Amino acid sequence: MRFFVVDAFTGNAFSGNPASVVLVDGDFPADGWLQAVAAEFRHAETAFVRPCGERVWDLRWFTPIVEIDLCGHATLATAHVLGGENTFRTRGGVLRARTSSPGWVELDFPADPTEPVEPSAELRAALGGTEVVAAGRGRYDLLVQVASAEQVRELRPDTEVLGRLPYRGVLVTAADGSANGVVSRCFYPAVGTPEDPAAGSAHCTIGGWWFERLGVEELAARQLSARGGALRVARRGDRIRLSGQAVTVMRGELVG
């Protein structure tokens, strides 16, 4: 099977969020093998994709320790490898992607609105006393708004504690002071990724949160992880359009 390593949500190699993309011919191999391959790559997600129709694909994502329902950056990486317009059948629903210009990919994802929640004492402690402005729970993740972009950048959370909370991930976000700019960092220790460098599906939640608070329909989003990442987020009814760049940095063949 051929594989690719793609840096997603960046125009520069060795930044953004790396994902492995494995092209599968025929049926998916056993789940244990897929999980072992993902553990070998050790990226936040490894995508396994197989054709099931004309530009229609079955797509699955694995972290180093578990299969997950939805992943943005590995979908963007897969779409970048395949090129053109594609439809993906996934555990998180039907997703669509297209290459919109050289190096850019647009993803069509379901919106993930939040319900307000009261931040727990355990969460506040895990965030090291950083002031929480508000919090909301989406389908998968807990979103935490803090007061400033600098607080997001300087955050040093206790990821062991975050991993014990009943969420796939914890998304810490703030406005950056511009008309439609937001920043975030995204932590997923519960599924084997202490911090995701640039998370796509998280912005299905982050987008809805800030569309309402900033009164806009499109966002310029940046992730303040060590590797960084940037994407455009737009509301389209009950869907979210995520746009980002991608760069292939490696290709090869699985022989195990």
mmCIF file of C-alpha atoms in Angstrom:
data_model
loop_
_atom_site.group_PDB
_atom_site.id
_atom_site.type_symbol
_atom_site.label_atom_id
_atom_site.label_comp_id
_atom_site.label_asym_id
_atom_site.label_seq_id
_atom_site.Cartn_x
_atom_site.Cartn_y
_atom_site.Cartn_z
ATOM 1 C CA MET A 1 0.000 0.000 0.000
ATOM 2 C CA ARG A 2 1.232 3.462 -0.842
ATOM 3 C CA PHE A 3 1.411 6.069 1.894
ATOM 4 C CA PHE A 4 1.981 9.813 2.064
ATOM 5 C CA VAL A 5 2.907 12.145 4.899
ATOM 6 C CA VAL A 6 1.253 15.521 4.454
ATOM 7 C CA ASP A 7 1.592 18.686 6.536
ATOM 8 C CA ALA A 8 -1.903 20.160 6.763
ATOM 9 C CA PHE A 9 -3.129 23.708 7.388
ATOM 10 C CA THR A 10 0.174 25.171 6.276
ATOM 11 C CA GLY A 11 1.908 26.212 3.085
ATOM 12 C CA ASN A 12 5.347 25.320 4.427
ATOM 13 C CA ALA A 13 6.862 21.892 4.941
ATOM 14 C CA PHE A 14 7.583 20.798 8.514
ATOM 15 C CA SER A 15 4.937 23.037 10.034
ATOM 16 C CA GLY A 16 1.181 22.720 10.468
ATOM 17 C CA ASN A 17 -0.207 19.306 11.392
ATOM 18 C CA PRO A 18 1.348 16.154 9.893
ATOM 19 C CA ALA A 19 -0.955 13.317 8.885
ATOM 20 C CA SER A 20 -0.275 9.964 7.283
ATOM 21 C CA VAL A 21 -2.498 8.942 4.372
ATOM 22 C CA VAL A 22 -2.622 5.267 3.382
ATOM 23 C CA LEU A 23 -4.245 4.288 0.063
ATOM 24 C CA VAL A 24 -6.025 0.937 0.466
ATOM 25 C CA ASP A 25 -6.974 -1.298 -2.460
ATOM 26 C CA GLY A 26 -10.008 -3.476 -1.820
ATOM 27 C CA ASP A 27 -11.372 -4.054 1.680
ATOM 28 C CA PHE A 28 -9.842 -2.448 4.737
ATOM 29 C CA PRO A 29 -7.406 -4.747 6.554
ATOM 30 C CA ALA A 30 -8.209 -5.883 10.085
ATOM 31 C CA ASP A 31 -8.710 -3.123 12.633
ATOM 32 C CA GLY A 32 -5.734 -4.341 14.651
ATOM 33 C CA TRP A 33 -3.432 -3.894 11.661
ATOM 34 C CA LEU A 34 -4.798 -0.418 10.952
ATOM 35 C CA GLN A 35 -4.235 0.560 14.573
ATOM 36 C CA ALA A 36 -0.712 -0.858 14.515
ATOM 37 C CA VAL A 37 0.140 1.191 11.419
ATOM 38 C CA ALA A 38 -1.196 4.349 13.077
ATOM 39 C CA ALA A 39 0.865 3.594 16.180
ATOM 40 C CA GLU A 40 3.927 3.144 13.955
ATOM 41 C CA PHE A 41 3.449 6.510 12.244
ATOM 42 C CA ARG A 42 2.702 8.195 15.593
ATOM 43 C CA HIS A 43 0.995 11.160 13.983
ATOM 44 C CA ALA A 44 -2.076 12.682 15.603
ATOM 45 C CA GLU A 45 -4.098 10.863 12.933
ATOM 46 C CA THR A 46 -3.465 8.379 10.189
ATOM 47 C CA ALA A 47 -6.096 8.269 7.429
ATOM 48 C CA PHE A 48 -6.956 5.048 5.579
ATOM 49 C CA VAL A 49 -8.921 5.591 2.391
ATOM 50 C CA ARG A 50 -10.331 3.143 -0.165
ATOM 51 C CA PRO A 51 -12.382 3.734 -3.335
ATOM 52 C CA CYS A 52 -16.054 2.739 -3.338
ATOM 53 C CA GLY A 53 -17.367 4.644 -6.381
ATOM 54 C CA GLU A 54 -16.561 7.391 -8.858
ATOM 55 C CA ARG A 55 -14.705 9.939 -6.698
ATOM 56 C CA VAL A 56 -16.372 8.391 -3.642
ATOM 57 C CA TRP A 57 -14.231 6.940 -0.856
ATOM 58 C CA ASP A 58 -14.506 5.209 2.487
ATOM 59 C CA LEU A 59 -12.338 7.061 4.968
ATOM 60 C CA ARG A 60 -11.243 6.080 8.475
ATOM 61 C CA TRP A 61 -8.977 7.839 10.960
ATOM 62 C CA PHE A 62 -6.840 6.393 13.735
ATOM 63 C CA THR A 63 -4.832 8.134 16.424
ATOM 64 C CA PRO A 64 -1.883 6.165 17.816
ATOM 65 C CA ILE A 65 -4.281 4.494 20.287
ATOM 66 C CA VAL A 66 -7.871 4.598 18.997
ATOM 67 C CA GLU A 67 -10.135 5.049 15.950
ATOM 68 C CA ILE A 68 -12.046 8.350 15.956
ATOM 69 C CA ASP A 69 -15.249 9.615 14.338
ATOM 70 C CA LEU A 70 -14.108 12.870 12.741
ATOM 71 C CA CYS A 71 -10.799 14.487 11.772
ATOM 72 C CA GLY A 72 -10.265 17.619 9.734
ATOM 73 C CA HIS A 73 -6.546 17.814 9.089
ATOM 74 C CA ALA A 74 -6.218 14.165 7.980
ATOM 75 C CA THR A 75 -9.222 14.655 5.664
ATOM 76 C CA LEU A 76 -7.548 17.723 4.188
ATOM 77 C CA ALA A 77 -4.343 15.698 3.773
ATOM 78 C CA THR A 78 -6.277 12.891 2.046
ATOM 79 C CA ALA A 79 -8.030 15.328 -0.289
ATOM 80 C CA HIS A 80 -4.671 16.911 -1.083
ATOM 81 C CA VAL A 81 -3.246 13.501 -2.068
ATOM 82 C CA LEU A 82 -6.269 12.555 -4.203
ATOM 83 C CA GLY A 83 -6.807 15.947 -5.853
ATOM 84 C CA GLY A 84 -10.003 17.140 -7.551
ATOM 85 C CA GLU A 85 -13.443 16.808 -5.953
ATOM 86 C CA ASN A 86 -14.149 13.896 -3.629
ATOM 87 C CA THR A 87 -16.862 12.579 -1.344
ATOM 88 C CA PHE A 88 -15.891 10.672 1.788
ATOM 89 C CA ARG A 89 -18.085 8.220 3.695
ATOM 90 C CA THR A 90 -17.000 8.266 7.341
ATOM 91 C CA ARG A 91 -18.150 7.430 10.852
ATOM 92 C CA GLY A 92 -18.780 11.160 11.293
ATOM 93 C CA GLY A 93 -21.066 11.416 8.243
ATOM 94 C CA VAL A 94 -20.629 12.249 4.564
ATOM 95 C CA LEU A 95 -17.881 14.817 3.943
ATOM 96 C CA ARG A 96 -16.898 16.582 0.741
ATOM 97 C CA ALA A 97 -13.633 18.135 -0.366
ATOM 98 C CA ARG A 98 -12.191 19.863 -3.392
ATOM 99 C CA THR A 99 -8.896 21.410 -4.375
ATOM 100 C CA SER A 100 -9.760 25.061 -4.941
ATOM 101 C CA SER A 101 -6.382 26.419 -6.081
ATOM 102 C CA PRO A 102 -2.795 25.151 -6.056
ATOM 103 C CA GLY A 103 -2.006 23.904 -2.574
ATOM 104 C CA TRP A 104 -5.450 24.774 -1.164
ATOM 105 C CA VAL A 105 -8.271 22.417 -0.190
ATOM 106 C CA GLU A 106 -11.856 23.197 0.863
ATOM 107 C CA LEU A 107 -13.689 20.814 3.194
ATOM 108 C CA ASP A 108 -17.440 20.636 3.789
ATOM 109 C CA PHE A 109 -18.069 19.499 7.386
ATOM 110 C CA PRO A 110 -21.098 19.444 9.707
ATOM 111 C CA ALA A 111 -21.396 22.337 12.154
ATOM 112 C CA ASP A 112 -21.007 21.416 15.820
ATOM 113 C CA PRO A 113 -22.912 23.931 17.988
ATOM 114 C CA THR A 114 -22.221 24.050 21.707
ATOM 115 C CA GLU A 115 -24.317 23.950 24.855
ATOM 116 C CA PRO A 116 -23.109 26.186 27.707
ATOM 117 C CA VAL A 117 -21.484 24.394 30.630
ATOM 118 C CA GLU A 118 -20.064 25.497 33.966
ATOM 119 C CA PRO A 119 -16.292 24.935 34.022
ATOM 120 C CA SER A 120 -15.418 22.382 36.677
ATOM 121 C CA ALA A 121 -12.842 22.932 39.382
ATOM 122 C CA GLU A 122 -10.807 20.130 37.823
ATOM 123 C CA LEU A 123 -10.765 21.913 34.457
ATOM 124 C CA ARG A 124 -9.774 25.227 36.030
ATOM 125 C CA ALA A 125 -6.959 23.538 37.911
ATOM 126 C CA ALA A 126 -5.750 21.805 34.751
ATOM 127 C CA LEU A 127 -5.553 25.197 33.019
ATOM 128 C CA GLY A 128 -3.268 26.490 35.751
ATOM 129 C CA GLY A 129 -5.595 29.195 36.999
ATOM 130 C CA THR A 130 -6.068 30.859 33.591
ATOM 131 C CA GLU A 131 -9.292 32.863 33.752
ATOM 132 C CA VAL A 132 -12.143 31.110 31.936
ATOM 133 C CA VAL A 133 -14.545 33.578 30.288
ATOM 134 C CA ALA A 134 -17.084 30.941 29.207
ATOM 135 C CA ALA A 135 -17.287 27.303 28.169
ATOM 136 C CA GLY A 136 -19.454 25.169 25.920
ATOM 137 C CA ARG A 137 -19.743 21.500 25.101
ATOM 138 C CA GLY A 138 -20.000 20.312 21.509
ATOM 139 C CA ARG A 139 -20.600 16.821 20.186
ATOM 140 C CA TYR A 140 -17.015 15.756 20.786
ATOM 141 C CA ASP A 141 -15.066 18.488 22.562
ATOM 142 C CA LEU A 142 -15.188 21.041 25.351
ATOM 143 C CA LEU A 143 -14.557 24.626 24.213
ATOM 144 C CA VAL A 144 -13.034 27.047 26.708
ATOM 145 C CA GLN A 145 -12.893 30.774 25.956
ATOM 146 C CA VAL A 146 -10.172 32.751 27.717
ATOM 147 C CA ALA A 147 -9.584 36.476 27.774
ATOM 148 C CA SER A 148 -6.758 36.976 25.290
ATOM 149 C CA ALA A 149 -4.652 35.466 22.546
ATOM 150 C CA GLU A 150 -1.611 35.840 24.807
ATOM 151 C CA GLN A 151 -3.258 33.625 27.427
ATOM 152 C CA VAL A 152 -3.824 30.984 24.751
ATOM 153 C CA ARG A 153 -0.190 31.205 23.636
ATOM 154 C CA GLU A 154 1.246 31.019 27.162
ATOM 155 C CA LEU A 155 -1.028 28.251 28.435
ATOM 156 C CA ARG A 156 0.753 25.280 30.003
ATOM 157 C CA PRO A 157 -2.068 22.893 30.895
ATOM 158 C CA ASP A 158 -1.881 19.679 32.856
ATOM 159 C CA THR A 159 -2.700 17.325 29.987
ATOM 160 C CA GLU A 160 -2.891 14.327 32.300
ATOM 161 C CA VAL A 161 -5.841 15.949 34.049
ATOM 162 C CA LEU A 162 -7.392 17.081 30.754
ATOM 163 C CA GLY A 163 -7.228 13.484 29.556
ATOM 164 C CA ARG A 164 -9.450 12.384 32.438
ATOM 165 C CA LEU A 165 -12.249 14.794 31.530
ATOM 166 C CA PRO A 166 -15.265 13.307 29.686
ATOM 167 C CA TYR A 167 -14.461 14.850 26.296
ATOM 168 C CA ARG A 168 -12.525 13.867 23.199
ATOM 169 C CA GLY A 169 -10.585 17.124 23.489
ATOM 170 C CA VAL A 170 -10.360 20.524 25.152
ATOM 171 C CA LEU A 171 -10.244 23.552 22.842
ATOM 172 C CA VAL A 172 -8.883 26.784 24.351
ATOM 173 C CA THR A 173 -9.678 29.840 22.259
ATOM 174 C CA ALA A 174 -9.767 33.642 22.216
ATOM 175 C CA ALA A 175 -10.392 36.467 19.772
ATOM 176 C CA ASP A 176 -7.194 38.059 18.452
ATOM 177 C CA GLY A 177 -8.488 41.634 18.415
ATOM 178 C CA SER A 178 -9.136 41.880 14.661
ATOM 179 C CA ALA A 179 -12.600 41.965 13.100
ATOM 180 C CA ASN A 180 -12.782 38.237 12.388
ATOM 181 C CA GLY A 181 -9.606 36.682 13.776
ATOM 182 C CA VAL A 182 -9.485 33.952 16.392
ATOM 183 C CA VAL A 183 -6.763 31.795 17.894
ATOM 184 C CA SER A 184 -6.805 28.441 19.623
ATOM 185 C CA ARG A 185 -4.875 25.509 20.986
ATOM 186 C CA CYS A 186 -6.394 22.047 21.010
ATOM 187 C CA PHE A 187 -5.578 19.285 23.469
ATOM 188 C CA TYR A 188 -6.520 15.620 22.939
ATOM 189 C CA PRO A 189 -4.705 13.547 25.580
ATOM 190 C CA ALA A 190 -7.734 11.253 25.963
ATOM 191 C CA VAL A 191 -7.109 9.881 22.441
ATOM 192 C CA GLY A 192 -3.324 9.889 22.544
ATOM 193 C CA THR A 193 -2.457 13.401 21.346
ATOM 194 C CA PRO A 194 -1.464 15.805 24.136
ATOM 195 C CA GLU A 195 -1.689 18.790 21.765
ATOM 196 C CA ASP A 196 -2.883 18.744 18.158
ATOM 197 C CA PRO A 197 -0.760 21.244 16.174
ATOM 198 C CA ALA A 198 -3.619 22.290 13.842
ATOM 199 C CA ALA A 199 -7.040 20.725 14.299
ATOM 200 C CA GLY A 200 -9.638 20.962 11.545
ATOM 201 C CA SER A 201 -12.721 19.345 13.082
ATOM 202 C CA ALA A 202 -12.250 21.446 16.233
ATOM 203 C CA HIS A 203 -13.144 24.469 14.139
ATOM 204 C CA CYS A 204 -16.608 23.082 13.493
ATOM 205 C CA THR A 205 -17.061 23.935 17.177
ATOM 206 C CA ILE A 206 -14.792 26.986 17.393
ATOM 207 C CA GLY A 207 -16.402 28.482 14.278
ATOM 208 C CA GLY A 208 -19.952 28.357 15.611
ATOM 209 C CA TRP A 209 -18.830 29.851 18.904
ATOM 210 C CA TRP A 210 -17.183 32.881 17.316
ATOM 211 C CA PHE A 211 -19.634 33.459 14.456
ATOM 212 C CA GLU A 212 -22.208 34.404 17.079
ATOM 213 C CA ARG A 213 -19.904 36.420 19.323
ATOM 214 C CA LEU A 214 -18.147 38.382 16.576
ATOM 215 C CA GLY A 215 -21.215 38.728 14.331
ATOM 216 C CA VAL A 216 -19.401 37.431 11.238
ATOM 217 C CA GLU A 217 -19.852 34.597 8.750
ATOM 218 C CA GLU A 218 -16.171 33.908 8.087
ATOM 219 C CA LEU A 219 -13.162 33.620 10.359
ATOM 220 C CA ALA A 220 -9.407 33.756 9.945
ATOM 221 C CA ALA A 221 -8.246 31.125 12.447
ATOM 222 C CA ARG A 222 -4.735 30.500 13.732
ATOM 223 C CA GLN A 223 -3.465 27.773 16.018
ATOM 224 C CA LEU A 224 -0.753 28.841 18.409
ATOM 225 C CA SER A 225 0.907 25.442 18.810
ATOM 226 C CA ALA A 226 4.664 25.063 18.401
ATOM 227 C CA ARG A 227 4.242 24.059 14.727
ATOM 228 C CA GLY A 228 1.438 26.558 14.092
ATOM 229 C CA GLY A 229 -1.405 26.354 11.627
ATOM 230 C CA ALA A 230 -3.861 28.558 9.748
ATOM 231 C CA LEU A 231 -7.263 28.012 8.181
ATOM 232 C CA ARG A 232 -10.305 29.849 6.946
ATOM 233 C CA VAL A 233 -13.650 28.967 8.497
ATOM 234 C CA ALA A 234 -17.006 29.914 6.945
ATOM 235 C CA ARG A 235 -20.623 29.234 7.939
ATOM 236 C CA ARG A 236 -22.801 27.668 5.252
ATOM 237 C CA GLY A 237 -26.181 26.944 6.876
ATOM 238 C CA ASP A 238 -25.775 23.902 9.104
ATOM 239 C CA ARG A 239 -22.397 23.133 7.520
ATOM 240 C CA ILE A 240 -18.912 24.561 7.987
ATOM 241 C CA ARG A 241 -16.447 25.191 5.178
ATOM 242 C CA LEU A 242 -12.855 24.718 6.261
ATOM 243 C CA SER A 243 -10.127 25.881 3.890
ATOM 244 C CA GLY A 244 -6.423 25.285 4.273
ATOM 245 C CA GLN A 245 -3.179 24.554 2.499
ATOM 246 C CA ALA A 246 -1.254 21.295 2.510
ATOM 247 C CA VAL A 247 2.237 20.130 1.566
ATOM 248 C CA THR A 248 3.354 16.556 0.846
ATOM 249 C CA VAL A 249 6.669 15.892 2.619
ATOM 250 C CA MET A 250 7.047 12.112 2.235
ATOM 251 C CA ARG A 251 5.763 9.183 0.186
ATOM 252 C CA GLY A 252 6.503 5.472 0.249
ATOM 253 C CA GLU A 253 5.150 1.944 0.461
ATOM 254 C CA LEU A 254 4.030 -0.119 3.448
ATOM 255 C CA VAL A 255 5.680 -3.537 3.413
ATOM 256 C CA GLY A 256 4.670 -4.940 6.820
#
